[in-house]
Amino acid sequence: MMLQKKTSIKAKIGLSTITVWVKSKVKENKEGLTMATTHHRVTLLLLPLAVIGIFSSSPQVRATNVRIESFSSPFATNLATLQSQIGYNFTNINLLRRAMTHASFSQENNKALSIFGSHLIETSVSLQLLAKDIDTSSKALTRLIAEVSNVDSSCALDGNRLGLESVIRVSPKTDASNSAIVCGGFRAIFGAVAIDSGLVDEAIKVFWKVHGDRGGKLVSML
């Protein structure tokens, strides 16, 4: 009888011990689950910030930021003023940026646009003169083309009226007021207009607006 009581007491003690142990484990599990849940929530909150941080440091986003900043730069302001002066707004402003970039400043420069613009100007003069008088001599046509193509007396003069010496980007050691540089930039404008609009006539129209505004000898002859 005594043995049975002792066994019963030990069983109760053992059961109590197990119960306490189980409760402690349940508590630990709950706390662990709570901590895990909290950690998970914190992770979810921080993840978007991490993603934003990663993307904001990417080259593409940095490039975009540079472009956005460049919109308020002095160069961008000059380009806006120049568009107003010539009466043409570019759809692709990068074409005008290139037209106003000298070879000393960048490999992406206005050389090709300048050559194209020069041919457009010469074609325009030929068209205007021959349309007025088909019997114009080849000598007179050549002389007129040479006059409008002259760097100092015509091309650079028109460019200076637009203030291109303050717009064209050159290297620190290059003089932007040099007549050849101003003339190159002036011609490049019309090459850029033709490409941007897809119309040679549009470039020619802009040229005569700019050149005609000064009431020069060439205009009066035409």
PDB file of C-alpha atoms in Angstrom:
ATOM      1  CA  MET A   1       0.000   0.000   0.000  1.00  0.00           C
ATOM      2  CA  MET A   2       2.784   2.406   0.918  1.00  0.00           C
ATOM      3  CA  LEU A   3       4.643   1.396  -2.247  1.00  0.00           C
ATOM      4  CA  GLN A   4       1.624   2.253  -4.387  1.00  0.00           C
ATOM      5  CA  LYS A   5       1.327   5.692  -2.729  1.00  0.00           C
ATOM      6  CA  LYS A   6       5.031   6.418  -3.331  1.00  0.00           C
ATOM      7  CA  THR A   7       4.690   5.337  -6.963  1.00  0.00           C
ATOM      8  CA  SER A   8       1.615   7.548  -7.352  1.00  0.00           C
ATOM      9  CA  ILE A   9       3.439  10.533  -5.842  1.00  0.00           C
ATOM     10  CA  LYS A  10       6.448  10.006  -8.144  1.00  0.00           C
ATOM     11  CA  ALA A  11       4.149   9.736 -11.144  1.00  0.00           C
ATOM     12  CA  LYS A  12       2.455  13.020 -10.213  1.00  0.00           C
ATOM     13  CA  ILE A  13       5.825  14.710  -9.721  1.00  0.00           C
ATOM     14  CA  GLY A  14       7.007  13.343 -13.046  1.00  0.00           C
ATOM     15  CA  LEU A  15       3.849  14.501 -14.773  1.00  0.00           C
ATOM     16  CA  SER A  16       4.175  17.963 -13.215  1.00  0.00           C
ATOM     17  CA  THR A  17       7.780  18.168 -14.369  1.00  0.00           C
ATOM     18  CA  ILE A  18       6.819  17.200 -17.898  1.00  0.00           C
ATOM     19  CA  THR A  19       3.940  19.691 -17.867  1.00  0.00           C
ATOM     20  CA  VAL A  20       6.249  22.510 -16.731  1.00  0.00           C
ATOM     21  CA  TRP A  21       8.806  21.551 -19.382  1.00  0.00           C
ATOM     22  CA  VAL A  22       6.161  21.441 -22.110  1.00  0.00           C
ATOM     23  CA  LYS A  23       4.765  24.834 -21.043  1.00  0.00           C
ATOM     24  CA  SER A  24       8.249  26.330 -21.068  1.00  0.00           C
ATOM     25  CA  LYS A  25       8.836  24.988 -24.566  1.00  0.00           C
ATOM     26  CA  VAL A  26       5.517  26.341 -25.773  1.00  0.00           C
ATOM     27  CA  LYS A  27       6.431  29.730 -24.298  1.00  0.00           C
ATOM     28  CA  GLU A  28       9.825  29.602 -25.996  1.00  0.00           C
ATOM     29  CA  ASN A  29       8.181  28.669 -29.272  1.00  0.00           C
ATOM     30  CA  LYS A  30       5.697  31.530 -28.959  1.00  0.00           C
ATOM     31  CA  GLU A  31       8.474  33.986 -28.163  1.00  0.00           C
ATOM     32  CA  GLY A  32      10.524  32.606 -31.014  1.00  0.00           C
ATOM     33  CA  LEU A  33       7.550  32.874 -33.338  1.00  0.00           C
ATOM     34  CA  THR A  34       6.906  36.435 -32.182  1.00  0.00           C
ATOM     35  CA  MET A  35      10.546  37.355 -32.733  1.00  0.00           C
ATOM     36  CA  ALA A  36      10.523  35.659 -36.123  1.00  0.00           C
ATOM     37  CA  THR A  37       7.323  37.460 -37.065  1.00  0.00           C
ATOM     38  CA  THR A  38       8.757  40.769 -35.891  1.00  0.00           C
ATOM     39  CA  HIS A  39      11.954  40.112 -37.842  1.00  0.00           C
ATOM     40  CA  HIS A  40       9.902  39.240 -40.905  1.00  0.00           C
ATOM     41  CA  ARG A  41       7.895  42.462 -40.588  1.00  0.00           C
ATOM     42  CA  VAL A  42      11.046  44.544 -40.187  1.00  0.00           C
ATOM     43  CA  THR A  43      12.528  42.815 -43.224  1.00  0.00           C
ATOM     44  CA  LEU A  44       9.448  43.635 -45.288  1.00  0.00           C
ATOM     45  CA  LEU A  45       9.643  47.267 -44.202  1.00  0.00           C
ATOM     46  CA  LEU A  46      13.346  47.578 -44.995  1.00  0.00           C
ATOM     47  CA  LEU A  47      13.247  45.689 -48.298  1.00  0.00           C
ATOM     48  CA  PRO A  48      11.699  48.534 -50.359  1.00  0.00           C
ATOM     49  CA  LEU A  49      14.279  50.925 -48.949  1.00  0.00           C
ATOM     50  CA  ALA A  50      17.048  48.542 -49.912  1.00  0.00           C
ATOM     51  CA  VAL A  51      15.661  48.162 -53.417  1.00  0.00           C
ATOM     52  CA  ILE A  52      15.373  51.928 -53.803  1.00  0.00           C
ATOM     53  CA  GLY A  53      18.934  52.304 -52.593  1.00  0.00           C
ATOM     54  CA  ILE A  54      20.211  49.736 -55.078  1.00  0.00           C
ATOM     55  CA  PHE A  55      18.355  51.205 -58.045  1.00  0.00           C
ATOM     56  CA  SER A  56      19.218  54.791 -57.194  1.00  0.00           C
ATOM     57  CA  SER A  57      22.898  53.888 -57.314  1.00  0.00           C
ATOM     58  CA  SER A  58      22.615  52.097 -60.655  1.00  0.00           C
ATOM     59  CA  PRO A  59      24.359  53.641 -63.710  1.00  0.00           C
ATOM     60  CA  GLN A  60      21.050  54.085 -65.537  1.00  0.00           C
ATOM     61  CA  VAL A  61      19.485  56.085 -62.731  1.00  0.00           C
ATOM     62  CA  ARG A  62      22.653  58.093 -62.194  1.00  0.00           C
ATOM     63  CA  ALA A  63      22.652  58.901 -65.902  1.00  0.00           C
ATOM     64  CA  THR A  64      19.028  59.987 -65.656  1.00  0.00           C
ATOM     65  CA  ASN A  65      19.872  62.210 -62.698  1.00  0.00           C
ATOM     66  CA  VAL A  66      22.687  63.758 -64.693  1.00  0.00           C
ATOM     67  CA  ARG A  67      20.303  64.440 -67.576  1.00  0.00           C
ATOM     68  CA  ILE A  68      17.767  66.010 -65.230  1.00  0.00           C
ATOM     69  CA  GLU A  69      20.443  68.192 -63.657  1.00  0.00           C
ATOM     70  CA  SER A  70      21.741  69.167 -67.085  1.00  0.00           C
ATOM     71  CA  PHE A  71      18.349  70.651 -67.965  1.00  0.00           C
ATOM     72  CA  SER A  72      19.040  73.513 -65.563  1.00  0.00           C
ATOM     73  CA  SER A  73      22.685  74.016 -66.568  1.00  0.00           C
ATOM     74  CA  PRO A  74      23.963  77.198 -68.262  1.00  0.00           C
ATOM     75  CA  PHE A  75      24.483  75.198 -71.462  1.00  0.00           C
ATOM     76  CA  ALA A  76      20.859  74.029 -71.423  1.00  0.00           C
ATOM     77  CA  THR A  77      19.722  77.615 -70.870  1.00  0.00           C
ATOM     78  CA  ASN A  78      21.827  78.774 -73.818  1.00  0.00           C
ATOM     79  CA  LEU A  79      20.301  76.088 -76.029  1.00  0.00           C
ATOM     80  CA  ALA A  80      16.807  77.198 -75.056  1.00  0.00           C
ATOM     81  CA  THR A  81      17.681  80.801 -75.935  1.00  0.00           C
ATOM     82  CA  LEU A  82      19.223  79.726 -79.234  1.00  0.00           C
ATOM     83  CA  GLN A  83      16.081  77.831 -80.243  1.00  0.00           C
ATOM     84  CA  SER A  84      14.054  80.953 -79.581  1.00  0.00           C
ATOM     85  CA  GLN A  85      16.434  83.026 -81.710  1.00  0.00           C
ATOM     86  CA  ILE A  86      16.310  80.754 -84.744  1.00  0.00           C
ATOM     87  CA  GLY A  87      12.577  80.130 -84.412  1.00  0.00           C
ATOM     88  CA  TYR A  88      12.847  76.355 -84.260  1.00  0.00           C
ATOM     89  CA  ASN A  89      12.308  74.017 -81.301  1.00  0.00           C
ATOM     90  CA  PHE A  90      14.113  70.702 -81.484  1.00  0.00           C
ATOM     91  CA  THR A  91      12.279  67.457 -80.890  1.00  0.00           C
ATOM     92  CA  ASN A  92      15.638  65.818 -80.219  1.00  0.00           C
ATOM     93  CA  ILE A  93      17.625  68.394 -78.268  1.00  0.00           C
ATOM     94  CA  ASN A  94      20.708  66.171 -78.433  1.00  0.00           C
ATOM     95  CA  LEU A  95      21.108  67.163 -82.074  1.00  0.00           C
ATOM     96  CA  LEU A  96      21.444  70.807 -81.094  1.00  0.00           C
ATOM     97  CA  ARG A  97      23.761  69.830 -78.252  1.00  0.00           C
ATOM     98  CA  ARG A  98      26.016  68.096 -80.752  1.00  0.00           C
ATOM     99  CA  ALA A  99      25.803  71.028 -83.169  1.00  0.00           C
ATOM    100  CA  MET A 100      27.102  73.233 -80.369  1.00  0.00           C
ATOM    101  CA  THR A 101      29.976  70.903 -79.466  1.00  0.00           C
ATOM    102  CA  HIS A 102      33.417  71.470 -81.004  1.00  0.00           C
ATOM    103  CA  ALA A 103      35.805  68.624 -81.777  1.00  0.00           C
ATOM    104  CA  SER A 104      38.188  69.871 -79.086  1.00  0.00           C
ATOM    105  CA  PHE A 105      35.525  69.206 -76.460  1.00  0.00           C
ATOM    106  CA  SER A 106      34.278  65.740 -77.379  1.00  0.00           C
ATOM    107  CA  GLN A 107      34.458  62.970 -79.963  1.00  0.00           C
ATOM    108  CA  GLU A 108      30.715  63.482 -80.353  1.00  0.00           C
ATOM    109  CA  ASN A 109      31.047  66.819 -82.093  1.00  0.00           C
ATOM    110  CA  ASN A 110      29.589  68.975 -84.864  1.00  0.00           C
ATOM    111  CA  LYS A 111      31.991  68.214 -87.718  1.00  0.00           C
ATOM    112  CA  ALA A 112      29.606  66.117 -89.813  1.00  0.00           C
ATOM    113  CA  LEU A 113      26.643  68.381 -89.068  1.00  0.00           C
ATOM    114  CA  SER A 114      28.722  71.384 -90.111  1.00  0.00           C
ATOM    115  CA  ILE A 115      29.582  69.827 -93.481  1.00  0.00           C
ATOM    116  CA  PHE A 116      25.949  68.897 -94.042  1.00  0.00           C
ATOM    117  CA  GLY A 117      24.815  72.379 -93.045  1.00  0.00           C
ATOM    118  CA  SER A 118      27.320  73.976 -95.398  1.00  0.00           C
ATOM    119  CA  HIS A 119      25.929  72.014 -98.349  1.00  0.00           C
ATOM    120  CA  LEU A 120      22.393  72.943 -97.342  1.00  0.00           C
ATOM    121  CA  ILE A 121      23.287  76.637 -97.315  1.00  0.00           C
ATOM    122  CA  GLU A 122      24.962  76.426-100.727  1.00  0.00           C
ATOM    123  CA  THR A 123      22.003  74.520-102.157  1.00  0.00           C
ATOM    124  CA  SER A 124      19.637  77.087-100.702  1.00  0.00           C
ATOM    125  CA  VAL A 125      21.520  79.978-102.289  1.00  0.00           C
ATOM    126  CA  SER A 126      21.597  78.197-105.653  1.00  0.00           C
ATOM    127  CA  LEU A 127      17.883  77.452-105.461  1.00  0.00           C
ATOM    128  CA  GLN A 128      16.960  81.008-104.540  1.00  0.00           C
ATOM    129  CA  LEU A 129      19.109  82.585-107.241  1.00  0.00           C
ATOM    130  CA  LEU A 130      18.166  80.245-110.088  1.00  0.00           C
ATOM    131  CA  ALA A 131      14.486  80.360-109.155  1.00  0.00           C
ATOM    132  CA  LYS A 132      14.661  84.118-109.532  1.00  0.00           C
ATOM    133  CA  ASP A 133      16.674  84.059-112.749  1.00  0.00           C
ATOM    134  CA  ILE A 134      17.318  80.790-114.528  1.00  0.00           C
ATOM    135  CA  ASP A 135      19.729  82.611-116.860  1.00  0.00           C
ATOM    136  CA  THR A 136      22.094  83.457-114.006  1.00  0.00           C
ATOM    137  CA  SER A 137      25.655  82.737-115.097  1.00  0.00           C
ATOM    138  CA  SER A 138      27.697  80.033-113.458  1.00  0.00           C
ATOM    139  CA  LYS A 139      30.231  82.701-112.531  1.00  0.00           C
ATOM    140  CA  ALA A 140      27.620  84.749-110.665  1.00  0.00           C
ATOM    141  CA  LEU A 141      26.297  81.658-108.908  1.00  0.00           C
ATOM    142  CA  THR A 142      29.774  80.573-107.846  1.00  0.00           C
ATOM    143  CA  ARG A 143      30.567  84.046-106.566  1.00  0.00           C
ATOM    144  CA  LEU A 144      27.364  84.202-104.534  1.00  0.00           C
ATOM    145  CA  ILE A 145      27.943  80.772-103.033  1.00  0.00           C
ATOM    146  CA  ALA A 146      31.484  81.792-102.104  1.00  0.00           C
ATOM    147  CA  GLU A 147      30.150  84.945-100.489  1.00  0.00           C
ATOM    148  CA  VAL A 148      27.634  83.171 -98.290  1.00  0.00           C
ATOM    149  CA  SER A 149      30.196  80.516 -97.427  1.00  0.00           C
ATOM    150  CA  ASN A 150      32.892  82.994 -96.434  1.00  0.00           C
ATOM    151  CA  VAL A 151      33.908  82.296 -92.860  1.00  0.00           C
ATOM    152  CA  ASP A 152      34.632  85.837 -91.727  1.00  0.00           C
ATOM    153  CA  SER A 153      32.311  88.060 -93.752  1.00  0.00           C
ATOM    154  CA  SER A 154      29.175  85.938 -93.637  1.00  0.00           C
ATOM    155  CA  CYS A 155      29.145  82.671 -91.718  1.00  0.00           C
ATOM    156  CA  ALA A 156      30.924  83.762 -88.538  1.00  0.00           C
ATOM    157  CA  LEU A 157      29.133  87.110 -88.653  1.00  0.00           C
ATOM    158  CA  ASP A 158      25.764  85.360 -88.541  1.00  0.00           C
ATOM    159  CA  GLY A 159      27.037  83.065 -85.804  1.00  0.00           C
ATOM    160  CA  ASN A 160      28.236  85.978 -83.697  1.00  0.00           C
ATOM    161  CA  ARG A 161      24.846  87.657 -84.012  1.00  0.00           C
ATOM    162  CA  LEU A 162      23.396  84.555 -82.371  1.00  0.00           C
ATOM    163  CA  GLY A 163      26.077  84.680 -79.685  1.00  0.00           C
ATOM    164  CA  LEU A 164      27.403  81.241 -80.595  1.00  0.00           C
ATOM    165  CA  GLU A 165      30.825  82.027 -79.157  1.00  0.00           C
ATOM    166  CA  SER A 166      29.150  81.804 -75.752  1.00  0.00           C
ATOM    167  CA  VAL A 167      27.221  78.636 -76.572  1.00  0.00           C
ATOM    168  CA  ILE A 168      29.627  76.321 -78.383  1.00  0.00           C
ATOM    169  CA  ARG A 169      31.427  73.949 -76.035  1.00  0.00           C
ATOM    170  CA  VAL A 170      35.186  73.821 -76.537  1.00  0.00           C
ATOM    171  CA  SER A 171      38.179  72.579 -74.576  1.00  0.00           C
ATOM    172  CA  PRO A 172      39.655  74.943 -71.946  1.00  0.00           C
ATOM    173  CA  LYS A 173      42.589  75.756 -74.232  1.00  0.00           C
ATOM    174  CA  THR A 174      40.427  76.518 -77.270  1.00  0.00           C
ATOM    175  CA  ASP A 175      39.109  79.973 -78.142  1.00  0.00           C
ATOM    176  CA  ALA A 176      35.368  79.661 -78.762  1.00  0.00           C
ATOM    177  CA  SER A 177      35.305  83.079 -80.446  1.00  0.00           C
ATOM    178  CA  ASN A 178      37.547  81.842 -83.267  1.00  0.00           C
ATOM    179  CA  SER A 179      35.781  82.569 -86.564  1.00  0.00           C
ATOM    180  CA  ALA A 180      36.180  79.023 -87.886  1.00  0.00           C
ATOM    181  CA  ILE A 181      34.663  77.563 -84.710  1.00  0.00           C
ATOM    182  CA  VAL A 182      31.720  79.981 -84.728  1.00  0.00           C
ATOM    183  CA  CYS A 183      31.144  79.353 -88.425  1.00  0.00           C
ATOM    184  CA  GLY A 184      31.283  75.586 -87.924  1.00  0.00           C
ATOM    185  CA  GLY A 185      28.694  75.810 -85.186  1.00  0.00           C
ATOM    186  CA  PHE A 186      26.485  78.070 -87.276  1.00  0.00           C
ATOM    187  CA  ARG A 187      26.486  75.652 -90.213  1.00  0.00           C
ATOM    188  CA  ALA A 188      25.909  72.691 -87.904  1.00  0.00           C
ATOM    189  CA  ILE A 189      22.643  74.228 -86.698  1.00  0.00           C
ATOM    190  CA  PHE A 190      21.040  73.733 -90.110  1.00  0.00           C
ATOM    191  CA  GLY A 191      22.327  70.200 -90.461  1.00  0.00           C
ATOM    192  CA  ALA A 192      20.785  69.469 -87.074  1.00  0.00           C
ATOM    193  CA  VAL A 193      17.465  71.093 -88.038  1.00  0.00           C
ATOM    194  CA  ALA A 194      17.260  69.045 -91.248  1.00  0.00           C
ATOM    195  CA  ILE A 195      17.841  65.778 -89.381  1.00  0.00           C
ATOM    196  CA  ASP A 196      15.514  66.670 -86.527  1.00  0.00           C
ATOM    197  CA  SER A 197      12.637  67.678 -88.806  1.00  0.00           C
ATOM    198  CA  GLY A 198      13.409  65.237 -91.594  1.00  0.00           C
ATOM    199  CA  LEU A 199      12.970  68.152 -93.991  1.00  0.00           C
ATOM    200  CA  VAL A 200      15.671  69.972 -95.916  1.00  0.00           C
ATOM    201  CA  ASP A 201      13.171  72.748 -96.589  1.00  0.00           C
ATOM    202  CA  GLU A 202      12.810  73.347 -92.846  1.00  0.00           C
ATOM    203  CA  ALA A 203      16.560  73.843 -92.468  1.00  0.00           C
ATOM    204  CA  ILE A 204      16.624  76.199 -95.442  1.00  0.00           C
ATOM    205  CA  LYS A 205      13.725  78.194 -94.013  1.00  0.00           C
ATOM    206  CA  VAL A 206      15.553  78.587 -90.701  1.00  0.00           C
ATOM    207  CA  PHE A 207      18.723  79.669 -92.511  1.00  0.00           C
ATOM    208  CA  TRP A 208      16.987  82.437 -94.428  1.00  0.00           C
ATOM    209  CA  LYS A 209      15.249  83.623 -91.305  1.00  0.00           C
ATOM    210  CA  VAL A 210      18.564  83.973 -89.489  1.00  0.00           C
ATOM    211  CA  HIS A 211      20.623  85.236 -92.413  1.00  0.00           C
ATOM    212  CA  GLY A 212      17.866  87.479 -93.761  1.00  0.00           C
ATOM    213  CA  ASP A 213      17.385  89.215 -90.419  1.00  0.00           C
ATOM    214  CA  ARG A 214      20.661  91.055 -90.875  1.00  0.00           C
ATOM    215  CA  GLY A 215      19.608  92.526 -94.228  1.00  0.00           C
ATOM    216  CA  GLY A 216      22.942  91.726 -95.777  1.00  0.00           C
ATOM    217  CA  LYS A 217      24.155  92.243 -99.315  1.00  0.00           C
ATOM    218  CA  LEU A 218      23.426  88.652-100.256  1.00  0.00           C
ATOM    219  CA  VAL A 219      19.790  88.925 -99.276  1.00  0.00           C
ATOM    220  CA  SER A 220      19.322  92.102-101.275  1.00  0.00           C
ATOM    221  CA  MET A 221      20.903  90.491-104.313  1.00  0.00           C
ATOM    222  CA  LEU A 222      18.437  87.639-104.134  1.00  0.00           C
TER     223      LEU A 222
END
